[in-house]
Short mmCIF file of C-alpha atoms (C1' of nucleotides) in Angstrom, two decimals:
data_model
loop_
_atom_site.label_atom_id
_atom_site.label_comp_id
_atom_site.label_asym_id
_atom_site.label_seq_id
_atom_site.Cartn_x
_atom_site.Cartn_y
_atom_site.Cartn_z
CA MET A 109 14.76 2.82 -52.25
CA LEU A 110 15.80 0.95 -49.65
CA GLN A 111 14.75 0.85 -46.48
CA ILE A 112 16.82 2.53 -42.82
CA SER A 113 16.25 0.12 -41.37
CA ARG A 114 17.65 -2.79 -43.82
CA ILE A 115 20.65 -0.30 -44.59
CA ARG A 116 21.43 -0.46 -40.53
CA SER A 117 21.24 -4.32 -40.37
CA GLU A 118 23.05 -5.36 -43.33
CA LYS A 119 24.71 -2.73 -43.99
CA GLU A 120 27.85 -4.98 -44.62
CA ASN A 121 25.96 -7.09 -47.07
CA ILE A 122 24.39 -3.79 -49.24
CA ALA A 123 27.97 -2.74 -49.06
CA THR A 124 28.96 -6.33 -50.96
CA ALA A 125 25.79 -6.46 -53.05
CA LEU A 126 26.96 -2.72 -54.41
CA LYS A 127 30.46 -3.27 -55.22
CA LYS A 128 28.69 -5.28 -58.33
CA ARG A 129 27.25 -2.17 -59.21
CA GLY A 130 30.40 -0.48 -59.60
CA TRP A 131 30.72 0.98 -56.25
CA ASP A 132 33.40 1.77 -54.36
CA ASP A 133 34.06 2.43 -50.65
CA SER A 134 33.71 5.76 -50.89
CA GLN A 135 30.66 5.82 -52.66
CA LEU A 136 29.85 3.17 -49.69
CA ASP A 137 30.41 5.56 -47.61
CA ILE A 138 27.17 7.54 -47.78
CA LEU A 139 26.07 4.33 -46.44
CA ASN A 140 27.40 5.52 -42.86
CA ARG A 141 26.78 9.10 -43.79
CA VAL A 142 22.79 7.95 -43.83
CA ILE A 143 22.99 5.89 -40.30
CA ALA A 144 24.66 8.82 -38.58
CA LEU A 145 21.91 11.18 -40.68
CA ASP A 146 18.76 9.39 -38.37
CA ASP A 147 20.64 8.83 -35.51
CA ASP A 148 20.61 12.65 -35.41
CA ARG A 149 16.48 12.51 -36.79
CA LYS A 150 15.73 10.30 -33.65
CA SER A 151 17.99 12.25 -30.98
CA VAL A 152 16.02 15.38 -32.44
CA GLN A 153 12.87 13.66 -32.99
CA SER A 154 12.51 12.75 -29.17
CA ALA A 155 13.52 15.77 -28.19
CA THR A 156 11.11 17.09 -29.97
CA ASP A 157 8.40 14.90 -29.08
CA GLU A 158 8.93 15.70 -25.63
CA LEU A 159 8.74 18.91 -26.82
CA LEU A 160 5.22 18.48 -28.15
CA SER A 161 3.83 16.50 -24.72
CA ARG A 162 4.60 19.37 -22.01
CA ARG A 163 2.86 21.59 -24.82
CA ASN A 164 -0.36 19.76 -25.47
CA GLN A 165 -0.50 18.97 -21.68
CA LEU A 166 -0.16 22.33 -21.02
CA SER A 167 -2.70 23.60 -23.33
CA LYS A 168 -4.89 21.19 -21.51
CA GLU A 169 -4.67 22.87 -18.59
CA ILE A 170 -4.65 26.91 -19.57
CA GLY A 171 -8.20 25.48 -20.89
CA ASN A 172 -9.55 24.24 -17.26
CA LEU A 173 -7.90 27.17 -16.06
CA PHE A 174 -10.15 30.10 -17.44
CA LYS A 175 -13.21 27.68 -16.98
CA SER A 176 -12.81 28.04 -13.80
CA GLY A 177 -11.67 32.06 -13.63
CA LYS A 178 -7.57 31.65 -12.43
CA ALA A 179 -7.00 33.48 -15.33
CA SER A 180 -3.12 35.00 -14.61
CA GLU A 181 -2.45 31.20 -13.55
CA ALA A 182 -3.21 30.21 -16.55
CA ASN A 183 -1.73 33.19 -18.61
CA GLU A 184 1.55 31.72 -16.77
CA ALA A 185 1.42 28.94 -18.36
CA LYS A 186 0.63 30.36 -21.66
CA SER A 187 3.89 32.40 -21.53
CA GLU A 188 5.31 29.24 -20.43
CA VAL A 189 3.95 27.51 -24.09
CA GLU A 190 5.28 30.71 -25.96
CA THR A 191 9.08 29.66 -24.96
CA LEU A 192 8.03 25.98 -25.52
CA LYS A 193 6.76 27.01 -29.29
CA THR A 194 10.38 28.64 -30.60
CA THR A 195 12.16 25.61 -29.82
CA ILE A 196 9.77 23.67 -31.33
CA ALA A 197 10.04 25.20 -34.40
CA THR A 198 13.64 25.00 -34.74
CA ASN A 199 13.48 21.96 -33.85
CA GLU A 200 11.22 21.02 -37.05
CA THR A 201 12.89 22.56 -39.30
CA LYS A 202 16.06 21.15 -38.36
CA MET A 203 14.31 17.78 -38.59
CA SER A 204 12.90 18.28 -41.51
CA ALA A 205 16.05 19.40 -43.08
CA ILE A 206 17.80 15.95 -42.36
CA LYS A 207 15.10 14.20 -43.37
CA GLU A 208 15.35 16.22 -46.83
CA ASP A 209 18.73 14.80 -47.21
CA ILE A 210 18.12 11.34 -45.46
CA GLU A 211 15.77 10.49 -48.45
CA ALA A 212 18.00 12.86 -51.06
CA ILE A 213 20.81 9.96 -50.30
CA LEU A 214 18.61 6.81 -50.03
CA LEU A 215 17.57 7.68 -53.51
CA SER A 216 20.58 7.94 -54.74
CA ILE A 217 21.28 4.52 -53.83
CA PRO A 218 20.38 2.04 -56.26
CA ASN A 219 18.64 -1.43 -55.44
CA VAL A 220 20.82 -4.40 -53.81
CA PRO A 221 21.98 -7.11 -56.17
CA ASN A 222 20.63 -10.60 -55.74
CA ILE A 223 23.67 -13.10 -55.13
CA LEU A 224 22.75 -14.87 -58.55
CA VAL A 225 24.26 -11.44 -60.55
CA PRO A 226 26.99 -12.10 -62.47
CA ASN A 227 29.90 -9.08 -61.59
CA GLY A 228 30.82 -7.06 -64.16
CA LEU A 229 29.57 -3.62 -65.66
CA THR A 230 28.84 -4.44 -69.36
CA GLU A 231 26.51 -6.20 -71.34
CA SER A 232 29.90 -8.43 -71.72
CA ASP A 233 29.58 -9.79 -68.71
CA ASN A 234 25.96 -10.66 -68.94
CA GLU A 235 25.48 -14.47 -68.40
CA ILE A 236 24.27 -16.40 -70.92
CA THR A 237 21.13 -19.02 -69.25
CA LYS A 238 20.21 -19.87 -72.46
CA ASP A 239 21.71 -20.55 -75.78
CA TRP A 240 20.15 -21.08 -79.07
CA THR A 241 23.64 -20.67 -80.92
CA THR A 242 23.90 -24.07 -83.09
CA THR A 243 20.67 -23.78 -84.47
CA LEU A 244 20.11 -20.15 -85.56
CA PRO A 245 18.44 -19.36 -88.79
CA GLU A 246 20.27 -19.47 -92.10
CA LEU A 247 19.59 -16.66 -94.62
CA PRO A 248 19.93 -16.54 -98.06
CA GLU A 249 22.60 -13.74 -99.15
CA SER A 250 19.38 -12.11 -100.96
CA ALA A 251 17.64 -11.84 -97.37
CA LEU A 252 15.75 -7.87 -96.52
CA PRO A 253 16.39 -6.63 -93.51
CA HIS A 254 13.38 -5.87 -91.93
CA TRP A 255 12.61 -1.79 -92.90
CA GLU A 256 13.27 -3.31 -96.35
CA LEU A 257 10.31 -5.31 -95.35
CA GLY A 258 8.46 -3.11 -94.66
CA LYS A 259 9.07 -0.93 -97.93
CA LYS A 260 8.66 -3.87 -100.04
CA TYR A 261 5.30 -5.21 -98.73
CA ASP A 262 3.93 -1.50 -97.90
CA ILE A 263 3.26 -1.98 -94.29
CA LEU A 264 5.91 -0.46 -92.51
CA ASP A 265 6.86 3.11 -93.41
CA PHE A 266 9.04 5.64 -91.01
CA GLU A 267 8.86 8.67 -93.76
CA LEU A 268 5.33 9.13 -93.10
CA GLY A 269 6.36 8.32 -88.78
CA VAL A 270 8.44 11.52 -89.93
CA LYS A 271 6.14 13.61 -91.52
CA LEU A 272 3.95 13.95 -88.46
CA THR A 273 5.95 13.26 -85.87
CA GLY A 274 9.73 12.82 -86.33
CA ALA A 275 11.63 10.12 -86.51
CA GLY A 276 11.17 6.46 -84.28
CA PHE A 277 7.80 6.89 -84.42
CA PRO A 278 7.25 4.34 -87.36
CA VAL A 279 3.86 3.89 -88.98
CA PHE A 280 2.65 0.46 -90.06
CA ARG A 281 -0.15 -0.02 -92.75
CA LYS A 282 -2.05 -2.63 -94.49
CA LYS A 283 -1.21 -6.04 -93.31
CA GLY A 284 1.47 -4.38 -91.00
CA SER A 285 -1.19 -2.76 -88.59
CA ARG A 286 -3.36 -5.69 -88.53
CA LEU A 287 0.06 -8.18 -87.69
CA GLN A 288 0.52 -4.65 -84.60
CA ARG A 289 -2.95 -6.10 -83.42
CA ALA A 290 -2.50 -9.74 -83.71
CA LEU A 291 0.35 -9.86 -81.35
CA ILE A 292 -0.97 -7.55 -78.48
CA ASN A 293 -4.32 -10.40 -78.98
CA PHE A 294 -1.81 -12.72 -79.07
CA PHE A 295 -0.50 -11.56 -75.85
CA LEU A 296 -3.06 -10.91 -73.93
CA ASP A 297 -4.66 -13.77 -74.39
CA GLU A 298 -2.22 -15.90 -73.26
CA ALA A 299 -1.73 -13.89 -69.99
CA ASN A 300 -5.15 -14.10 -69.54
CA ASN A 301 -5.05 -17.68 -69.19
CA GLN A 302 -2.17 -17.40 -67.46
CA GLY A 303 -4.41 -15.85 -64.79
CA TYR A 304 -3.01 -12.28 -65.05
CA GLU A 305 -6.12 -9.85 -64.81
CA GLU A 306 -6.26 -7.18 -67.26
CA ILE A 307 -6.21 -3.71 -67.35
CA VAL A 308 -6.15 -1.20 -70.09
CA PRO A 309 -4.45 2.77 -67.54
CA PRO A 310 -3.51 6.01 -68.43
CA LEU A 311 -1.21 6.56 -70.51
CA LEU A 312 -0.02 10.16 -68.88
CA VAL A 313 1.06 9.67 -64.89
CA ASN A 314 1.84 12.39 -61.76
CA GLU A 315 4.43 12.28 -60.42
CA ASP A 316 3.49 10.36 -57.10
CA SER A 317 3.64 7.48 -59.91
CA ALA A 318 6.84 8.47 -61.78
CA LYS A 319 8.64 8.10 -58.42
CA GLY A 320 6.54 5.39 -57.05
CA THR A 321 7.98 2.73 -59.25
CA GLY A 322 11.15 4.27 -59.75
CA GLN A 323 11.54 6.65 -62.79
CA LEU A 324 12.12 9.55 -61.36
CA PRO A 325 13.97 10.94 -60.15
CA ASP A 326 16.45 8.57 -61.70
CA LYS A 327 15.04 7.90 -65.97
CA GLU A 328 13.54 11.82 -65.74
CA GLY A 329 15.08 12.29 -69.56
CA GLN A 330 14.16 9.48 -70.29
CA MET A 331 10.51 9.81 -70.32
CA TYR A 332 8.81 12.51 -72.39
CA HIS A 333 7.04 15.64 -69.71
CA VAL A 334 3.63 17.61 -70.38
CA THR A 335 5.12 20.09 -68.14
CA LYS A 336 2.06 22.65 -68.56
CA ASP A 337 -0.29 19.86 -66.64
CA GLY A 338 3.11 18.13 -65.06
CA LEU A 339 2.49 14.48 -66.35
CA TYR A 340 4.43 12.36 -67.60
CA LEU A 341 3.95 9.95 -70.65
CA ILE A 342 4.33 6.27 -70.10
CA PRO A 343 7.82 4.72 -70.42
CA THR A 344 5.76 1.33 -69.96
CA ALA A 345 2.43 -0.08 -68.61
CA GLU A 346 4.63 -1.13 -65.59
CA VAL A 347 3.93 2.39 -64.46
CA PRO A 348 0.49 2.52 -64.05
CA ILE A 349 -0.23 -0.96 -63.10
CA THR A 350 2.27 -1.14 -60.14
CA ASN A 351 1.01 2.37 -58.80
CA LEU A 352 -2.91 0.93 -58.84
CA TYR A 353 -1.58 -0.57 -55.30
CA ARG A 354 0.53 2.64 -54.30
CA ASN A 355 -0.49 3.07 -50.51
CA ASP A 356 -1.94 -0.14 -50.11
CA ILE A 357 -2.49 -2.59 -48.04
CA VAL A 358 -3.70 -5.80 -49.53
CA ARG A 359 -4.61 -8.73 -47.53
CA GLU A 360 -2.11 -11.65 -47.65
CA ASP A 361 -4.40 -14.24 -49.02
CA GLU A 362 -4.86 -12.06 -51.98
CA LEU A 363 -1.51 -12.61 -52.87
CA PRO A 364 0.28 -13.21 -55.79
CA ILE A 365 -1.62 -9.94 -57.31
CA LYS A 366 -1.32 -10.81 -60.78
CA LEU A 367 -1.82 -7.77 -63.71
CA THR A 368 -0.78 -7.58 -67.35
CA GLY A 369 -1.60 -4.63 -69.81
CA TYR A 370 -1.44 -3.17 -73.57
CA THR A 371 -0.10 -0.10 -73.82
CA PRO A 372 1.86 1.93 -75.79
CA CYS A 373 5.48 3.54 -74.72
CA PHE A 374 7.08 6.83 -75.13
CA ARG A 375 11.02 7.12 -74.58
CA ARG A 376 12.48 9.81 -75.53
CA GLU A 377 15.85 7.85 -75.83
CA ALA A 378 18.15 10.76 -75.60
CA GLY A 379 21.50 10.44 -76.67
CA SER A 380 20.61 6.83 -79.24
CA TYR A 381 22.86 6.75 -82.76
CA GLY A 382 24.34 4.00 -84.82
CA SER A 383 22.77 1.18 -86.67
CA ASP A 384 21.41 -0.56 -82.77
CA VAL A 385 19.00 2.40 -84.15
CA LYS A 386 18.18 2.22 -87.01
CA GLY A 387 14.34 0.59 -88.52
CA LEU A 388 12.34 -0.49 -85.35
CA ASN A 389 15.67 -1.13 -83.44
CA ARG A 390 14.96 1.11 -81.05
CA VAL A 391 12.08 3.67 -81.60
CA HIS A 392 10.39 6.18 -79.45
CA GLN A 393 6.27 4.52 -79.38
CA PHE A 394 6.23 1.12 -79.41
CA ASP A 395 3.54 -1.31 -78.06
CA LYS A 396 3.92 -3.82 -75.36
CA ILE A 397 2.20 -5.99 -73.11
CA GLU A 398 3.43 -6.46 -69.70
CA ILE A 399 3.27 -8.59 -67.00
CA VAL A 400 3.53 -7.62 -63.39
CA GLN A 401 3.05 -9.12 -59.95
CA ILE A 402 3.00 -8.13 -56.48
CA VAL A 403 3.80 -11.54 -54.28
CA HIS A 404 4.82 -12.88 -51.06
CA PRO A 405 8.61 -11.98 -50.17
CA ASP A 406 9.54 -15.39 -49.47
CA LYS A 407 7.52 -16.34 -52.77
CA SER A 408 9.38 -13.89 -55.19
CA TYR A 409 12.36 -15.57 -56.87
CA GLU A 410 9.75 -18.46 -57.40
CA THR A 411 7.85 -16.47 -59.58
CA LEU A 412 10.41 -14.74 -60.95
CA ASP A 413 11.24 -18.15 -62.23
CA GLN A 414 7.83 -18.36 -63.52
CA MET A 415 7.76 -15.64 -65.32
CA VAL A 416 10.63 -16.32 -67.18
CA GLY A 417 9.32 -19.37 -68.09
CA TYR A 418 5.71 -17.95 -69.06
CA VAL A 419 8.09 -15.89 -71.27
CA GLU A 420 9.88 -18.38 -73.04
CA THR A 421 6.52 -20.00 -73.62
CA LEU A 422 5.20 -16.97 -75.81
CA LEU A 423 8.73 -16.81 -77.98
CA THR A 424 9.06 -20.72 -78.43
CA LYS A 425 4.81 -20.33 -80.21
CA LEU A 426 6.18 -17.21 -82.45
CA GLU A 427 9.28 -19.61 -83.30
CA LEU A 428 12.01 -16.84 -83.01
CA PRO A 429 15.33 -18.14 -81.68
CA TYR A 430 16.13 -16.75 -78.60
CA ARG A 431 18.95 -16.90 -75.64
CA ILE A 432 18.09 -15.44 -71.80
CA LEU A 433 20.86 -13.17 -70.58
CA ARG A 434 20.76 -12.70 -66.33
CA LEU A 435 22.51 -8.97 -66.39
CA CYS A 436 26.06 -8.57 -64.62
CA GLY A 437 26.00 -5.59 -61.79
CA GLY A 438 26.62 -3.00 -64.51
CA ASP A 439 23.51 -3.90 -66.70
CA LEU A 440 21.07 -3.81 -63.96
CA THR A 441 18.91 -1.19 -63.70
CA TYR A 442 18.71 0.78 -60.90
CA ALA A 443 15.69 -0.22 -59.43
CA SER A 444 16.44 -4.45 -60.36
CA ALA A 445 17.49 -6.72 -57.87
CA LEU A 446 18.08 -9.69 -60.94
CA THR A 447 16.88 -8.92 -64.24
CA TYR A 448 16.31 -11.60 -66.85
CA ASP A 449 16.59 -9.81 -70.34
CA PHE A 450 15.56 -12.22 -73.59
CA GLU A 451 16.80 -11.84 -76.55
CA VAL A 452 15.24 -12.68 -80.64
CA TYR A 453 18.18 -13.44 -83.39
CA SER A 454 17.03 -11.55 -86.23
CA ALA A 455 18.46 -13.42 -89.09
CA ALA A 456 19.20 -10.37 -91.90
CA GLN A 457 20.66 -8.04 -89.49
CA LYS A 458 22.67 -11.01 -87.81
CA LYS A 459 21.90 -9.17 -84.42
CA TRP A 460 20.15 -9.80 -80.80
CA LEU A 461 17.22 -7.92 -80.31
CA GLU A 462 16.25 -7.78 -76.44
CA VAL A 463 13.26 -8.15 -76.62
CA SER A 464 11.59 -8.90 -72.88
CA SER A 465 13.17 -7.93 -69.62
CA VAL A 466 11.67 -9.49 -66.36
CA SER A 467 13.47 -8.29 -63.03
CA ASN A 468 12.27 -8.40 -59.71
CA PHE A 469 12.26 -5.75 -57.22
CA GLU A 470 11.81 -7.33 -54.15
CA THR A 471 10.97 -4.51 -51.82
CA PHE A 472 12.73 -1.67 -53.39
CA GLN A 473 9.62 -0.27 -55.20
CA SER A 474 7.06 -1.41 -52.56
CA ASN A 475 9.11 0.48 -50.47
CA ARG A 476 8.54 4.07 -52.10
CA LEU A 477 4.71 2.87 -53.09
CA LYS A 478 4.09 1.90 -49.48
CA LEU A 479 2.23 -1.26 -50.43
CA ARG A 480 2.67 -3.65 -47.97
CA TYR A 481 0.13 -6.60 -47.21
CA LYS A 482 -0.94 -7.59 -43.85
CA ASN A 483 0.34 -10.62 -42.05
CA ALA A 484 -0.80 -13.12 -40.17
CA GLU A 485 0.19 -11.61 -37.26
CA GLY A 486 -1.25 -8.78 -37.85
CA LYS A 487 1.91 -6.93 -38.98
CA ASN A 488 2.58 -4.80 -42.20
CA GLN A 489 5.00 -6.24 -44.33
CA LEU A 490 6.66 -4.47 -47.65
CA ALA A 491 5.35 -7.06 -50.87
CA HIS A 492 7.63 -7.74 -53.64
CA THR A 493 7.03 -6.18 -56.98
CA LEU A 494 7.61 -8.33 -60.26
CA ASN A 495 7.25 -7.18 -64.02
CA GLY A 496 8.46 -8.52 -67.08
CA SER A 497 7.57 -7.69 -70.96
CA ALA A 498 5.79 -10.17 -72.34
CA LEU A 499 6.23 -9.13 -75.26
CA ALA A 500 7.45 -5.93 -76.59
CA LEU A 501 5.90 -5.19 -80.26
CA ALA A 502 8.00 -3.55 -82.67
CA ARG A 503 11.59 -5.95 -82.14
CA ILE A 504 9.22 -9.13 -82.18
CA ILE A 505 7.81 -7.82 -85.92
CA ALA A 506 11.94 -7.17 -86.85
CA ALA A 507 12.78 -10.66 -86.27
CA LEU A 508 9.39 -11.93 -87.43
CA LEU A 509 9.83 -10.14 -90.73
CA GLU A 510 13.40 -11.41 -91.01
CA ASN A 511 13.19 -14.47 -90.04
CA ASN A 512 10.26 -15.56 -92.14
CA GLN A 513 11.12 -13.86 -95.15
CA THR A 514 10.27 -16.34 -98.03
CA ASP A 515 10.56 -15.60 -101.72
CA GLU A 516 6.33 -15.88 -101.46
CA GLY A 517 5.75 -13.55 -98.61
CA ILE A 518 6.56 -13.29 -94.86
CA LYS A 519 5.21 -16.50 -93.18
CA ILE A 520 3.29 -16.34 -90.46
CA PRO A 521 3.69 -18.37 -86.93
CA GLU A 522 1.19 -20.92 -86.68
CA ALA A 523 -0.01 -19.73 -83.07
CA LEU A 524 -0.26 -16.56 -84.87
CA ARG A 525 -2.64 -17.49 -87.89
CA LYS A 526 -6.39 -16.92 -86.06
CA TYR A 527 -5.43 -13.47 -85.00
CA THR A 528 -4.35 -12.04 -88.40
CA GLY A 529 -6.53 -13.82 -90.31
CA PHE A 530 -3.97 -14.97 -92.81
CA ASP A 531 -1.00 -17.47 -93.07
CA ILE A 532 1.26 -15.34 -94.80
CA LEU A 533 2.02 -11.65 -95.41
CA ASN A 534 2.57 -10.36 -98.91
"C1'" G B 491 -14.50 27.85 -69.48
"C1'" G B 492 -18.49 30.14 -65.53
"C1'" A B 493 -21.44 29.51 -60.73
"C1'" G B 494 -22.73 26.89 -56.14
"C1'" G B 495 -21.34 22.63 -53.14
"C1'" A B 496 -18.35 19.36 -50.89
"C1'" A B 497 -13.06 16.03 -48.92
"C1'" U B 498 -13.62 12.77 -41.57
"C1'" G B 499 -10.97 5.85 -40.33
"C1'" G B 500 -12.73 -0.83 -45.29
"C1'" C B 501 -17.51 1.45 -45.55
"C1'" A B 502 -21.73 4.56 -44.42
"C1'" G B 503 -21.57 8.82 -41.28
"C1'" A B 504 -21.08 12.11 -36.33
"C1'" G B 505 -18.57 16.58 -35.25
"C1'" C B 506 -17.34 21.53 -38.14
"C1'" U B 507 -20.70 28.56 -32.69
"C1'" G B 508 -11.92 26.02 -31.16
"C1'" G B 509 -10.33 23.71 -25.49
"C1'" U B 510 -12.01 14.90 -21.76
"C1'" U B 511 -12.52 13.53 -29.88
"C1'" U B 512 -5.18 11.58 -29.84
"C1'" A B 513 -11.60 11.35 -34.01
"C1'" A B 514 -19.08 8.99 -31.61
"C1'" U B 515 -22.01 5.41 -33.50
"C1'" G B 516 -23.46 2.03 -37.25
"C1'" C B 517 -21.92 -1.73 -40.72
"C1'" A B 518 -17.65 -4.91 -41.93
"C1'" C B 519 -14.07 -7.70 -40.34
"C1'" U B 520 -11.06 -10.93 -36.36
"C1'" A B 521 -11.25 -13.80 -31.67
"C1'" G B 522 -14.42 -15.76 -27.79
"C1'" U B 523 -19.51 -17.49 -25.16
"C1'" C B 524 -23.42 -20.11 -27.09
"C1'" U B 525 -24.84 -23.98 -30.78
"C1'" U B 526 -24.21 -30.74 -33.39
"C1'" G B 527 -23.49 -26.78 -36.53
"C1'" A B 528 -24.97 -21.99 -38.98
"C1'" A B 529 -27.36 -17.53 -38.72
"C1'" A B 530 -28.44 -14.46 -34.60
"C1'" A B 531 -27.16 -12.59 -29.41
"C1'" C B 532 -23.53 -11.48 -26.19
"C1'" U B 533 -18.33 -10.20 -24.70
"C1'" A B 534 -13.38 -8.33 -26.17
"C1'" G B 535 -10.40 -6.68 -30.60
"C1'" C B 536 -10.09 -4.01 -34.74
"C1'" G B 537 -6.30 3.27 -39.21
"C1'" U B 538 -1.05 3.93 -39.97
"C1'" G B 539 3.86 6.19 -39.81
"C1'" C B 540 7.53 7.56 -36.23
"C1'" G B 541 10.26 7.15 -31.44
"C1'" G B 542 10.93 3.45 -27.26
"C1'" C B 543 12.57 -3.28 -24.20
"C1'" A B 544 7.37 -1.69 -23.31
"C1'" A B 545 4.33 1.29 -20.25
"C1'" C B 546 3.81 4.85 -23.82
"C1'" G B 547 4.52 9.67 -26.72
"C1'" U B 548 4.03 12.04 -30.70
"C1'" A B 549 2.19 13.23 -36.17
"C1'" C B 550 -1.44 12.28 -39.44
"C1'" C B 551 -10.06 14.47 -40.65
"C1'" G B 552 -7.79 15.77 -49.40
"C1'" G B 553 -2.02 18.03 -50.04
"C1'" G B 554 0.44 22.76 -48.67
"C1'" G B 555 0.88 27.34 -45.52
"C1'" G B 556 -1.19 30.36 -41.42
"C1'" U B 557 -3.88 32.30 -36.90
"C1'" U B 558 -4.27 30.61 -31.29
"C1'" C B 559 -1.84 28.74 -25.14
"C1'" G B 560 -4.65 24.53 -27.99
"C1'" A B 561 -7.10 23.51 -34.62
"C1'" A B 562 -10.93 17.61 -37.50
"C1'" U B 563 -13.59 22.57 -36.06
"C1'" C B 564 -11.74 29.22 -37.85
"C1'" C B 565 -8.37 31.95 -42.54
"C1'" C B 566 -5.38 31.20 -47.35
"C1'" U B 567 -3.99 28.56 -51.26
"C1'" C B 568 -4.07 24.58 -54.76
"C1'" U B 569 -6.10 19.24 -56.08
"C1'" U B 570 -10.22 16.12 -56.41
"C1'" C B 571 -15.52 15.16 -56.40
"C1'" C B 572 -20.62 16.79 -56.76
"C1'" U B 573 -24.20 19.95 -58.65
"C1'" C B 574 -26.13 23.74 -62.78
"C1'" C B 575 -24.62 26.34 -67.01
"C1'" G B 576 -21.33 26.40 -71.37
"C1'" C B 577 -18.37 23.29 -74.94
"C1'" C B 578 -17.51 18.31 -77.01
"C1'" A B 579 -16.11 12.76 -78.77
#
RNA sequence: GGAGGAAUGGCAGAGCUGGUUUAAUGCACUAGUCUUGAAAACUAGCGUGCGGCAACGUACCGGGGGUUCGAAUCCCUCUUCCUCCGCCA
């Protein structure tokens, strides 16, 4: 959520930037509308504050008058307050209506894209900032996609998942389970080595948390909702981990705050279909290690680059061919100012699979979260928040299985062997 | 699930027979004095949002609603925590 003060002071820049998201002039007019509403709010509030001030003053006098036995004067003051009260009540009703309107508009405005965000509205406009195309692995004709390999080695069973739950809930078995756990431990150890504090958060969150990181109201249909208790299954560890600092004011010297956590992630993926959803490409439950940083505003883009660099080291250690995309305005998620997507090449499918998304949210989340730090002058400022997948497991497994298949079995990358306990999966 | 008690500013903890409390006091914290330095002592400052250039005004005592001229204080409701009982990894 943008701050109204920022819309006031940077309206033109914001408008220009939002055009990258495909906003036209008529949509941009809500910037003017929200400023006008805020003007109304200010004038109503000033008027109301004055009335309240008068009421408080009179109430004090009434108390004193009664004490000194001047009942008739007290009753006179009382009746004045009575008339004040009705005006105050109408003002307050008016003000809460205005505030609701402002809030609704602010919630409907996505984050302002950074200057680096490429123009364009579709996937094809994403800018490839790093590409391995020349060195893509070549597999023999007999190469199998990961869902076939899963059957062949009895490590991955989609039918059993359907039996237990439904489509998109795969079951891992035998060395597949072990591989899953190995990846989780590998990613967590790497993150710990980089100074990220490990968190084990709840997997269900309340509405306030879902709002804090922007899942609500934007992605309501994508989350599993436990209506009986008003809770949501987390679509990513970002939600509970970032909300750890909701409504907090931290000391400037506590920044940067670096957090990581492994959780299963639950996504309804409503409306998905086709070959994109086959096998592990898109599932309703998958495991992910998330990294989150809360940083000083001056440092957030530097931090974004560091986080991108960190995710690169993971993919390099796993020996997977990857490319990095800088998302264009149309592909940028609602809350993000700048996002880099990582895609891994899945050789048997001949497909690029998104395995990580690293974003800078600037103050978009922190404004909603009320996540501030106290600066040197003692003033409270919104911090910047960032997060990234490091990494999402299901698609990594798909790529590992496909790219590393040999006649003897699946070769496990060197870096992972101490975690799996085997060099080859067969 | 049942019965009782509680929720106050970073922490502790008054106020809770409604009116100089727009929240005492202590600790912690910040700055200064003193000191070779530190500690101690002393002095001052020290919650958040909104409006305002400022002075200042206003709102916030778990959330929401109500009574009243006036609510941290009374009433209703929700949430959370504690104690006891029941059930249970």
